[in-house]
Short mmCIF file of C-alpha atoms and ligand atoms in Angstrom, two decimals:
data_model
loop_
_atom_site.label_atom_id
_atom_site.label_comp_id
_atom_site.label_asym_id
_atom_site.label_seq_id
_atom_site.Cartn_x
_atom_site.Cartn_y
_atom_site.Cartn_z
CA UNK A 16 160.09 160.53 175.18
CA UNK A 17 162.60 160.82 172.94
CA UNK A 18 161.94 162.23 169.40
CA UNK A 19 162.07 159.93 166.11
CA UNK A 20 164.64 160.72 163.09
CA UNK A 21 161.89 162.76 161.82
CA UNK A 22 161.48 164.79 164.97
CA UNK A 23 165.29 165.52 164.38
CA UNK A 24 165.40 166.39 161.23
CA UNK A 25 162.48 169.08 161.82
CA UNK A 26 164.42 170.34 165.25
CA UNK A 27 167.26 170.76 162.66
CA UNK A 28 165.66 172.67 160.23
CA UNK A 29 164.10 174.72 162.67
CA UNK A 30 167.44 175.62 164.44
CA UNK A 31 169.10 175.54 160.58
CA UNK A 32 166.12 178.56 159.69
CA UNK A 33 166.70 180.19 163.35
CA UNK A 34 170.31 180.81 162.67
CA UNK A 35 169.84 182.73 159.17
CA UNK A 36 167.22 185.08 160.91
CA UNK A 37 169.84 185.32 163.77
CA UNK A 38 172.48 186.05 161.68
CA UNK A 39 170.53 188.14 158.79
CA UNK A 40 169.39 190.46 162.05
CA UNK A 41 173.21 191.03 163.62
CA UNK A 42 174.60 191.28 160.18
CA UNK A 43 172.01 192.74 157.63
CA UNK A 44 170.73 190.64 154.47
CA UNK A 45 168.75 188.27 155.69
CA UNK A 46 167.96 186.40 152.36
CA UNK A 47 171.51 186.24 151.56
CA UNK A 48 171.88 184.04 154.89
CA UNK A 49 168.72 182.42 154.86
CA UNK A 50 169.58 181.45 151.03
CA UNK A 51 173.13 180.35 152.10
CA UNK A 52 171.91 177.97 154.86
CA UNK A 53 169.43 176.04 152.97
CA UNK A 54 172.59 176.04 150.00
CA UNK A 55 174.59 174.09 153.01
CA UNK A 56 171.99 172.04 153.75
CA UNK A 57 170.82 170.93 150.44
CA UNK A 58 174.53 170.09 149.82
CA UNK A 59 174.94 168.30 153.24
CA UNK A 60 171.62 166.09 151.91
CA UNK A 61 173.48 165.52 148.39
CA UNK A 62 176.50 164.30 149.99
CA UNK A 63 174.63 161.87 151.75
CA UNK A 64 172.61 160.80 148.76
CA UNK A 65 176.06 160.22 147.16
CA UNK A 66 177.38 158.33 149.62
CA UNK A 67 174.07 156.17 150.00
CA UNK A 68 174.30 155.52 146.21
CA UNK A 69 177.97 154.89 146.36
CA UNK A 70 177.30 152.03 149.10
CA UNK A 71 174.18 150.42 147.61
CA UNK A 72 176.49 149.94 144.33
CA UNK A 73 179.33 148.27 146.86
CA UNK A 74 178.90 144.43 147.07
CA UNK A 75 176.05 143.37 150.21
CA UNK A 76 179.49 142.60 152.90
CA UNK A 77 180.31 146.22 153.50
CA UNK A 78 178.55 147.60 156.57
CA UNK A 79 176.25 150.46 156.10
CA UNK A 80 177.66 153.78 157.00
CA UNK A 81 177.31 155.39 160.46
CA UNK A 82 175.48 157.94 160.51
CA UNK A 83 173.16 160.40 162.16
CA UNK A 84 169.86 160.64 162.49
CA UNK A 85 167.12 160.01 159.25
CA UNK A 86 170.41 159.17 157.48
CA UNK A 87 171.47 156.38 159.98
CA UNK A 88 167.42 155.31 159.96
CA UNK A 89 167.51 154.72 156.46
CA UNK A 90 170.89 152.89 155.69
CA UNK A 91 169.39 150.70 159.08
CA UNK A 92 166.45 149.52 157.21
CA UNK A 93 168.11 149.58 153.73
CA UNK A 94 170.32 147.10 154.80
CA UNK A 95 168.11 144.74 156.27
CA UNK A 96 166.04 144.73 153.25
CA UNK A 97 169.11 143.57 151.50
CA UNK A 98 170.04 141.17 154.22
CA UNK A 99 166.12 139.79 153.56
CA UNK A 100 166.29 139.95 150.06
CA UNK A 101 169.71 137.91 149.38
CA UNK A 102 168.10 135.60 151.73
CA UNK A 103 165.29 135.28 149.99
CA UNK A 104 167.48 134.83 146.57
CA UNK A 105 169.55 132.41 148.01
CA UNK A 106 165.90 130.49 149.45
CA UNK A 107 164.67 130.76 145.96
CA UNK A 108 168.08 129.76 143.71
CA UNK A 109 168.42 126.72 146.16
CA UNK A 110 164.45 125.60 145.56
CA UNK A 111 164.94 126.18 141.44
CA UNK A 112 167.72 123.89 142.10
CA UNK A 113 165.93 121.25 143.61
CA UNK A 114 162.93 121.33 141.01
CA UNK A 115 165.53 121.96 138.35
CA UNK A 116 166.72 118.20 139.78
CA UNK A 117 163.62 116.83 140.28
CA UNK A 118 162.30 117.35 136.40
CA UNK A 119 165.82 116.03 135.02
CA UNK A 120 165.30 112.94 137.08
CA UNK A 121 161.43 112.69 136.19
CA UNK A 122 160.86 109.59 133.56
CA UNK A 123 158.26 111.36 132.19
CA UNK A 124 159.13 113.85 129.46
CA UNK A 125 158.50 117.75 129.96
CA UNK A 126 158.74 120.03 127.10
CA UNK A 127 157.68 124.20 127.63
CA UNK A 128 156.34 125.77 125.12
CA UNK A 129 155.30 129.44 124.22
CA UNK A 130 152.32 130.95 122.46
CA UNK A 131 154.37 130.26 119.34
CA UNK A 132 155.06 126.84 120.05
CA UNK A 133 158.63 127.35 120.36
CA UNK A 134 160.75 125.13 123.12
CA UNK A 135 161.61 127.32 126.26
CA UNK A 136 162.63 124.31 128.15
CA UNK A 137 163.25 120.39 128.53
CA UNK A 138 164.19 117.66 130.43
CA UNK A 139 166.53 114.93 130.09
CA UNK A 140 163.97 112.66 129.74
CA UNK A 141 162.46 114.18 125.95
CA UNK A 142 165.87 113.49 125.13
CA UNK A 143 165.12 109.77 125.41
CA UNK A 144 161.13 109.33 124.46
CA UNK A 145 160.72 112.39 122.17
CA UNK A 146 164.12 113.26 120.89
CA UNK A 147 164.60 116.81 121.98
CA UNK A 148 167.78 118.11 123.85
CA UNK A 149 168.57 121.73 125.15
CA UNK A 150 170.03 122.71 122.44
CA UNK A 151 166.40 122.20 120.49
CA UNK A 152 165.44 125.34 122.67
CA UNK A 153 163.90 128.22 120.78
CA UNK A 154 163.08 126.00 117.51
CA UNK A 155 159.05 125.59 116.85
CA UNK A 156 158.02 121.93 118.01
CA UNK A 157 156.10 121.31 114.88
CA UNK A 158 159.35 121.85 112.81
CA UNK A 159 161.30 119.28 115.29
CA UNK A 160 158.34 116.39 115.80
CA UNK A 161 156.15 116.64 112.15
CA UNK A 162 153.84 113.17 112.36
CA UNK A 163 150.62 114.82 111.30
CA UNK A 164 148.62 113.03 114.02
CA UNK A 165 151.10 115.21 116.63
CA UNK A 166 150.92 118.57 114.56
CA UNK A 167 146.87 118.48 115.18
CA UNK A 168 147.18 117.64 118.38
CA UNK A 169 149.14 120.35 119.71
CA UNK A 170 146.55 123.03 118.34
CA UNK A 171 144.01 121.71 120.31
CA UNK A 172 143.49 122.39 124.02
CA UNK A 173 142.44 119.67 126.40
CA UNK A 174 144.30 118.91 128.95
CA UNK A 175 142.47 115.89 129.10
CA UNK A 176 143.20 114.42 125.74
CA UNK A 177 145.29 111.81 124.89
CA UNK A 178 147.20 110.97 122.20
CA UNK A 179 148.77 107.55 121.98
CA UNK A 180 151.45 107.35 119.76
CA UNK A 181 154.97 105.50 119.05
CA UNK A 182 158.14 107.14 119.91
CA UNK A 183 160.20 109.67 117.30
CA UNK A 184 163.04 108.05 118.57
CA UNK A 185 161.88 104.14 118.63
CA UNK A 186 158.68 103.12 116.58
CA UNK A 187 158.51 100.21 119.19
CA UNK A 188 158.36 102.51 122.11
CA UNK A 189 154.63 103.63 122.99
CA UNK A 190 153.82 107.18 124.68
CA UNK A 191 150.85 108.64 125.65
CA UNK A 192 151.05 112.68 125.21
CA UNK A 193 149.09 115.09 127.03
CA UNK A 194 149.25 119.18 126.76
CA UNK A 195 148.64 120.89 129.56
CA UNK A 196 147.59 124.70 128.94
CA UNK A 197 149.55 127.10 131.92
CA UNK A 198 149.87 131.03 132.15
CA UNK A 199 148.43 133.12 129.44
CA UNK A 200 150.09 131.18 126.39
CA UNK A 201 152.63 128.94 127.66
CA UNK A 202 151.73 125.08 127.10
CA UNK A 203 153.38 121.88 128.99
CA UNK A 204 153.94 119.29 127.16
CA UNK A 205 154.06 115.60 128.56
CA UNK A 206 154.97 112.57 127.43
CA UNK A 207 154.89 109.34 129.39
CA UNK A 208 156.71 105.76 128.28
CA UNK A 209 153.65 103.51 128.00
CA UNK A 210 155.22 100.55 126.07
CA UNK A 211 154.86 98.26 128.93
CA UNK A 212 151.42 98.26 129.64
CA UNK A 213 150.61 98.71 125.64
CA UNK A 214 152.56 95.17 125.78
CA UNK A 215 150.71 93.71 128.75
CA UNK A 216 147.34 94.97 126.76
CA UNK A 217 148.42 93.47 123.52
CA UNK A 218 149.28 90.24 125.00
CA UNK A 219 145.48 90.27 127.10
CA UNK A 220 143.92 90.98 123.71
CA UNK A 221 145.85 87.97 121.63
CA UNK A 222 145.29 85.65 124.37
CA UNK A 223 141.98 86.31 124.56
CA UNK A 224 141.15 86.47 120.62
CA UNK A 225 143.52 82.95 120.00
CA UNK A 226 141.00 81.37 123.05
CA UNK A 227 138.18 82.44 121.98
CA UNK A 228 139.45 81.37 118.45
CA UNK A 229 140.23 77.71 119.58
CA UNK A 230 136.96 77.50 121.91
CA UNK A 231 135.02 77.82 119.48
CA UNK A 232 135.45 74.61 116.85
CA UNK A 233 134.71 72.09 119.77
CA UNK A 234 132.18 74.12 120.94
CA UNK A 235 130.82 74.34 117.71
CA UNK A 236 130.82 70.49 117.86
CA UNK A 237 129.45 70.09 120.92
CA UNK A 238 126.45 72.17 120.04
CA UNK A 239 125.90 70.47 117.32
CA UNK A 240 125.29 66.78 119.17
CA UNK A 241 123.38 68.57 121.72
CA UNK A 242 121.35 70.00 119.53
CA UNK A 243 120.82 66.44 117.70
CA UNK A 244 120.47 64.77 121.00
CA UNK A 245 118.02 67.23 122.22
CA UNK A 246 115.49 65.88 119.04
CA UNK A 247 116.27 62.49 119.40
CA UNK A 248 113.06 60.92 120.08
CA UNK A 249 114.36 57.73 121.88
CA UNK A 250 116.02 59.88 124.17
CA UNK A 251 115.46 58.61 127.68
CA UNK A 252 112.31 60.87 129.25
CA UNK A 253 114.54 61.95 132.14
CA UNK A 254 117.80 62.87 130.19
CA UNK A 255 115.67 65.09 127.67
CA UNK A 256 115.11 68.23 130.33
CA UNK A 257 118.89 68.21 131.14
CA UNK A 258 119.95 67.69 127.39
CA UNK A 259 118.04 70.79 126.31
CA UNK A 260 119.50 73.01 129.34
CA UNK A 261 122.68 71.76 128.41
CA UNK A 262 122.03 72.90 124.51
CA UNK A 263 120.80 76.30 125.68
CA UNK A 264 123.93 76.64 127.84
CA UNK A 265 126.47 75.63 124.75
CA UNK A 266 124.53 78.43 122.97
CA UNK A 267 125.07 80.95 125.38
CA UNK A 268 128.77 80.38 125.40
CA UNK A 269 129.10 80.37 121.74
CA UNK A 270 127.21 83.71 121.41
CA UNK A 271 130.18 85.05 124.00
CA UNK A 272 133.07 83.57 122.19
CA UNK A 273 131.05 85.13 119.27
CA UNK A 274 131.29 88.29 120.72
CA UNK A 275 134.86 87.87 122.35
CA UNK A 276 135.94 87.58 118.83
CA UNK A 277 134.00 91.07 117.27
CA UNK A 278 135.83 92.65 120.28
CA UNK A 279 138.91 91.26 119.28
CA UNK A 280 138.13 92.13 115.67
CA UNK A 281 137.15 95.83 117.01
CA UNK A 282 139.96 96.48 118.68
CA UNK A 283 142.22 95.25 116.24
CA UNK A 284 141.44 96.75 113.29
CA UNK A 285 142.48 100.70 114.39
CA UNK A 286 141.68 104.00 115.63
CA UNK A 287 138.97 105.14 112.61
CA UNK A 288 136.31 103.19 111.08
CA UNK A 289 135.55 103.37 107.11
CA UNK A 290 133.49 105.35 105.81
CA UNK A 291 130.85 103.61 103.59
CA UNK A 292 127.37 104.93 102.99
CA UNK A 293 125.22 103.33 105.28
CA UNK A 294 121.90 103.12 104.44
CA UNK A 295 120.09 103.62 108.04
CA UNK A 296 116.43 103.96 107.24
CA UNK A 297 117.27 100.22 105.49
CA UNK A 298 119.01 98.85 108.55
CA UNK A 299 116.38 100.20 110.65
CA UNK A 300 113.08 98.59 108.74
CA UNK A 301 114.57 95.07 109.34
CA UNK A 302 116.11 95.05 112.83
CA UNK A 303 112.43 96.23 113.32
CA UNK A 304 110.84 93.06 111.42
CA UNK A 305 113.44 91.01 112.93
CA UNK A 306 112.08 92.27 116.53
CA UNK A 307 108.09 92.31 115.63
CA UNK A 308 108.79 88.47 115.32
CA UNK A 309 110.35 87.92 118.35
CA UNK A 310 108.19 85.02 120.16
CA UNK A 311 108.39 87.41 123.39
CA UNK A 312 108.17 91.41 122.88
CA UNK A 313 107.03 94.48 124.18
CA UNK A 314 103.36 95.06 122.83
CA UNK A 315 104.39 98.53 120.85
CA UNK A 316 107.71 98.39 118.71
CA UNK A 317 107.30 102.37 116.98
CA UNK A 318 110.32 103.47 114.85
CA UNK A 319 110.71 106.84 113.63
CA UNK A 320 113.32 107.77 110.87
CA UNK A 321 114.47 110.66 108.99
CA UNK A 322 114.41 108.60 105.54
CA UNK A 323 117.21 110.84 104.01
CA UNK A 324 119.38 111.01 106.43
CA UNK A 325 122.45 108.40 106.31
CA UNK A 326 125.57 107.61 108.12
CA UNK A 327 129.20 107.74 106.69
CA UNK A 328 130.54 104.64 108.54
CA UNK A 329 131.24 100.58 108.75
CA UNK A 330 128.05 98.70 108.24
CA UNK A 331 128.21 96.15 109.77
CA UNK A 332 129.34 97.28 112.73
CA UNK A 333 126.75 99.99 113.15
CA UNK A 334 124.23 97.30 112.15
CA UNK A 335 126.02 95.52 115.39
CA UNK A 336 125.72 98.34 117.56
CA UNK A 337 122.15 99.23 116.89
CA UNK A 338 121.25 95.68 117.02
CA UNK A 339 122.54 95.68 120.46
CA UNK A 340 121.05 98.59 121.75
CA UNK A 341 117.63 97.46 119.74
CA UNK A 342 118.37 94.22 121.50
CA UNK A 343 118.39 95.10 125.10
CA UNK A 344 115.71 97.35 124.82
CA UNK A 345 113.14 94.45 123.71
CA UNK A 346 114.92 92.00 126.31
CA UNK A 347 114.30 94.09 129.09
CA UNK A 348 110.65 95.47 128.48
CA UNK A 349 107.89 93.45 129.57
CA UNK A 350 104.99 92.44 126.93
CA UNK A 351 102.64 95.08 127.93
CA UNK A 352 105.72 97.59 127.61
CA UNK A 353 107.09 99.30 124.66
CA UNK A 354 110.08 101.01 122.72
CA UNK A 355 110.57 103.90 120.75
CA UNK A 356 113.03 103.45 118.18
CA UNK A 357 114.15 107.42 116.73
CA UNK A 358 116.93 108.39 113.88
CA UNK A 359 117.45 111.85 113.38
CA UNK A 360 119.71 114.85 113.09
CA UNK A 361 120.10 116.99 116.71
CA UNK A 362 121.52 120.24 115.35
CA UNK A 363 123.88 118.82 112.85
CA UNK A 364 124.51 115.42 114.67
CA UNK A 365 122.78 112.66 113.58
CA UNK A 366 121.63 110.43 116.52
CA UNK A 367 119.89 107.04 117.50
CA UNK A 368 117.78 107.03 120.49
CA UNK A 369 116.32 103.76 121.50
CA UNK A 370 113.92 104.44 124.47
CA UNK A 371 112.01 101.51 126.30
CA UNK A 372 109.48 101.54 129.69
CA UNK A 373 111.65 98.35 130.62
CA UNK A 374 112.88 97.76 133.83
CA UNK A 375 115.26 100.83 134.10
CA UNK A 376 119.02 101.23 135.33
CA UNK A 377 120.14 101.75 139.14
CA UNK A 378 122.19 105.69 138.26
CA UNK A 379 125.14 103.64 140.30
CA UNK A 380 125.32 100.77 137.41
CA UNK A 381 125.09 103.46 134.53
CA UNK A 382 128.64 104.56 134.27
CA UNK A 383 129.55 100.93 134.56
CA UNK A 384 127.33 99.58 132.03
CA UNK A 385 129.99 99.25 128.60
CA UNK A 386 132.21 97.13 130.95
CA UNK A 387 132.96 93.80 129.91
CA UNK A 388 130.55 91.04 131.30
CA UNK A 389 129.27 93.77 133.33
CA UNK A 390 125.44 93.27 134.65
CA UNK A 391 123.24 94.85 136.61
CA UNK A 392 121.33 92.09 138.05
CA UNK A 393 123.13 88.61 137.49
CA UNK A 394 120.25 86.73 138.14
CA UNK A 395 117.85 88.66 135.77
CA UNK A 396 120.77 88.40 132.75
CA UNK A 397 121.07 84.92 132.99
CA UNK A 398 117.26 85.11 132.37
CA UNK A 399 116.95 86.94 129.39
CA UNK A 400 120.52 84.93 128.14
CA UNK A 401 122.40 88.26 127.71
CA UNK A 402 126.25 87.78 127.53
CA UNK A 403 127.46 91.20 128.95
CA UNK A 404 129.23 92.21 126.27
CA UNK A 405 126.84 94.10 123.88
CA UNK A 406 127.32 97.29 125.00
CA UNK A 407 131.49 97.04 125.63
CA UNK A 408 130.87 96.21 121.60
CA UNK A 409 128.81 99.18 120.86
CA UNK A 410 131.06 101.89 122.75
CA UNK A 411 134.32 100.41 120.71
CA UNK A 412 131.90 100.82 117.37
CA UNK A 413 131.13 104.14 118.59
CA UNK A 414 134.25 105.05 119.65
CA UNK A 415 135.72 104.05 116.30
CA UNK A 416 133.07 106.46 114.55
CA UNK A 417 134.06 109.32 116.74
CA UNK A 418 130.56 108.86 118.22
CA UNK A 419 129.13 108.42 122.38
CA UNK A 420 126.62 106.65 124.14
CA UNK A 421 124.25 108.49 126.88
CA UNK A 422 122.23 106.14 128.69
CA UNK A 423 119.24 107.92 130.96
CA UNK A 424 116.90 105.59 133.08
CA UNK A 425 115.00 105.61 135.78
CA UNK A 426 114.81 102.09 138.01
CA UNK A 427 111.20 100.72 137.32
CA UNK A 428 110.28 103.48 134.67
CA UNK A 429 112.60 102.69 131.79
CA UNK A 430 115.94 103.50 129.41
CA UNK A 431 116.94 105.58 127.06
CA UNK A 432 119.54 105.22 125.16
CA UNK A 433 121.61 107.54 122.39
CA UNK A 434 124.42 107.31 120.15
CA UNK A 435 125.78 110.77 118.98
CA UNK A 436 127.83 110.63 115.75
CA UNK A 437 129.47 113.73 115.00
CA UNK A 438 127.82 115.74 112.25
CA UNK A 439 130.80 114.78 109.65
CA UNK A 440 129.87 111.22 109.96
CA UNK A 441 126.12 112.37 108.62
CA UNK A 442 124.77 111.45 104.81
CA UNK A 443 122.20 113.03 103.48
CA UNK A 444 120.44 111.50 100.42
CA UNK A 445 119.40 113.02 97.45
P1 LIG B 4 123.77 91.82 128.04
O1 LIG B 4 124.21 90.99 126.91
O2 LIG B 4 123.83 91.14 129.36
O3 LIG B 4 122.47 92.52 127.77
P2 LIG B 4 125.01 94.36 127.66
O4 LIG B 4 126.43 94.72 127.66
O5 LIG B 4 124.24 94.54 126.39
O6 LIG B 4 124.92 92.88 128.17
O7 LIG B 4 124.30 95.18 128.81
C1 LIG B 4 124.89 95.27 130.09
C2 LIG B 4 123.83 95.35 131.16
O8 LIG B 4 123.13 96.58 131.07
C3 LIG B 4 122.78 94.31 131.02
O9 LIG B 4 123.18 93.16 131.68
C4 LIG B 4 121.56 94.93 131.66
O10 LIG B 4 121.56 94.66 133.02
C5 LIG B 4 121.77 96.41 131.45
N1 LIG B 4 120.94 96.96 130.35
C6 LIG B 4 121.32 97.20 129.07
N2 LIG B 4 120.31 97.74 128.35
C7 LIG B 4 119.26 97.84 129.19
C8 LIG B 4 117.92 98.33 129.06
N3 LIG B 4 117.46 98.81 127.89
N4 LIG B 4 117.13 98.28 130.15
C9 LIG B 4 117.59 97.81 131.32
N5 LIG B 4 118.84 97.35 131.52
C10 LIG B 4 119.67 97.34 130.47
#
């Protein structure tokens, strides 16, 4: 077996001390020779560390030096971890490369930022949606893009907001912005063109508003001699049945345009609702007359208010959104049912929660529920003459007033359903 570099350096040492006894015995002062062969040696070792350090500051092409034993051992392995390692840097300049081409080419804007909100880095594309080039790098954001709307944004820290905004560089051009949080303090910044499909939606929400818009004269019209016919006593027995279906049907499809156009109106009229003082308690007493005298209603109608509490808001759409909510809960609870109508402040938000022993919600159809003309049961709707747009009206309202909707139910049991303003939105009465 032959002996590792280790095995030679300690037969060398041995031999190295071996020598100085020799030699101190034939020739007297041992510590004189013992002292002057470890002298040799250490300076043998320094030489070696000298040369080592003299090759590691040589470029990586010159060979490592031949040489015996531990010596040879270590320049071995210190040059293949140098051989790895400029590998490795080579692996990892050519991979920055690529990214560093993949984020110039991105459309979507990327923008680093620090803790302090200064620019560490951006691609070609801010250039052209936000306005910020390379040579922006180091400046604080806020100082560079200052709409207020942006300034807020940034401080807060959800990567899952939004904000949908028009370009710094071209009011027409719409971007959505996102911030996405990385590392300790270091935020990304996105931005992503959106103008197309904010055209595409504008021109769905015109069309739709100028339709519902011209539907609804001759509807209004038709109605009208349906509704006359309908009474006309020398009506032919057999038309009248078909006559009044048909005047039922005309009103179901002017309560939709009717509602196609408060969408319209929603959507249209921006981001934040007014804020008026709305008088709740009020609002509350007569949507609950108007539903005591309902031909058809649940047996118990309760409502329970916190008189002085009020909303800062639009009133008439809230009166549209509780009416809705009021509304479905009294069309889908039999007679011997009933619903429990409750306004009051949970912690500091003020809340409505409408809760009936109706015919409850499937948990598949819940999530679904604000869509437009969405139903749960088609058959049962066309029943009770819903339109399937009440409740895409009340999340716009509520979205408008900061506020959400949470629906419970339970299939056969019942509903409940709450809208959460946030507690800025309360009023409290003196
Ligand atoms: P609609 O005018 O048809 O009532 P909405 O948008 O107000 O339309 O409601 C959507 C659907 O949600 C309804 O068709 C109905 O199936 C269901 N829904 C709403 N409220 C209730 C409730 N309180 N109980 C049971 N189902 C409900």
């Amino acid at each position: 077996m032959t002996p590792g570099p280790w095995g030679y350096v300690l037969f060398r040492f041995a031999a190295l001390l071996g020598a100085a006894i020799l030699f101190g015995t034939l020739f007297g002062r041992p510590f004189a020779w013992l002292s002057a062969f470890l002298l040799a040696y250490l300076g043998w070792h320094l030489w070696h560390l000298w040369q080592l350090e003299t090759w590691l500051r040589k470029k990586l092409g010159e060979p490592p030096r031949d040489a015996a034993g531990l010596w040879g051992d270590v320049y071995a392995k210190l040059h293949r971890v140098r051989l790895q390692s400029r590998a490795r840097k080579k692996r990892l300049a050519r991979v920055l490369k690529e990214f560093r081409k993949s984020t110039q080419a991105l459309p979507d804007a990327g923008v680093l930022l620090d803790a302090d909100h200064e620019i560490a880095w951006v691609n070609k594309a801010a250039g052209k949606l936000l306005g910020l080039q390379r040579e922006d790098r180091g400046q604080r954001i806020e100082n560079l893009l200052r709409a207020p709307e942006f300034v807020e944004f940034l401080r807060q820290d959800d990567p899952e907001r939004v904000l949908r905004t028009s370009s710094p560089v071209d009011p027409e051009m719409r971007l959505a912005l996102q911030v996405v949080p990385y590392g300790e303090t270091q935020r990304l910044l996105l931005a992503r063109d959106t103008t197309h499909a904010y055209r595409l939606e504008s021109v769905r929400r015109t069309f739709v508003a100028n339709a519902s818009h011209e539907l609804r004269s001759p509807l209004t019209v038709i109605s009208g001699y349906l509704d006359a016919l309908a009474e006309e006593p020398d009506l032919v027995e057999h038309w009248r049945e078909p006559v009044q279906e048909m005047a039922r049907q005309s009103e179901r499809m002017r309560r939709i345009i009717e509602d196609l156009l408060t969408l319209s109106r929603l959507e249209a009229s921006g981001a934040e609702a007014e804020r008026e003082r709305v008088d709740i308690a009020g609002m509350l007493a007569s949507l609950r007359k108007e539903a005591v005298a309902r031909p058809e209603r649940p047996a118990v109608i309760e409502v329970e208010v916190e008189s002085q509490l009020g909303l800062w808001g639009a009133e008439s759409e809230i009166y549209s959104a509780f009416a809705n909510i009021i509304g479905n809960a009294l069309k889908y609870t039999a007679a011997d049912g009933s619903v429990h109508i409750r306004w009051r402040l949970e912690g500091d938000e003020p809340c409505l929660t409408v809760t009936d022993t109706g015919v409850g919600i499937p948990a598949e159809a819940i999530p679904r529920l604000t869509e437009r003309f969405y139903r749960v049961d088609k058959s049962r709707d066309r029943a009770t003459g819903g339109t399937g747009l009440g409740l895409a009206i009340v999340k716009h309202v509520l979205q408008r007033h900061g506020a959400w909707l949470e629906v419970e139910s339970e299939l056969g049991q019942g509903s409940s359903f709450t809208c959460r303003f946030p507690a800025e939105r309360a009023w409290l009465k003196d």
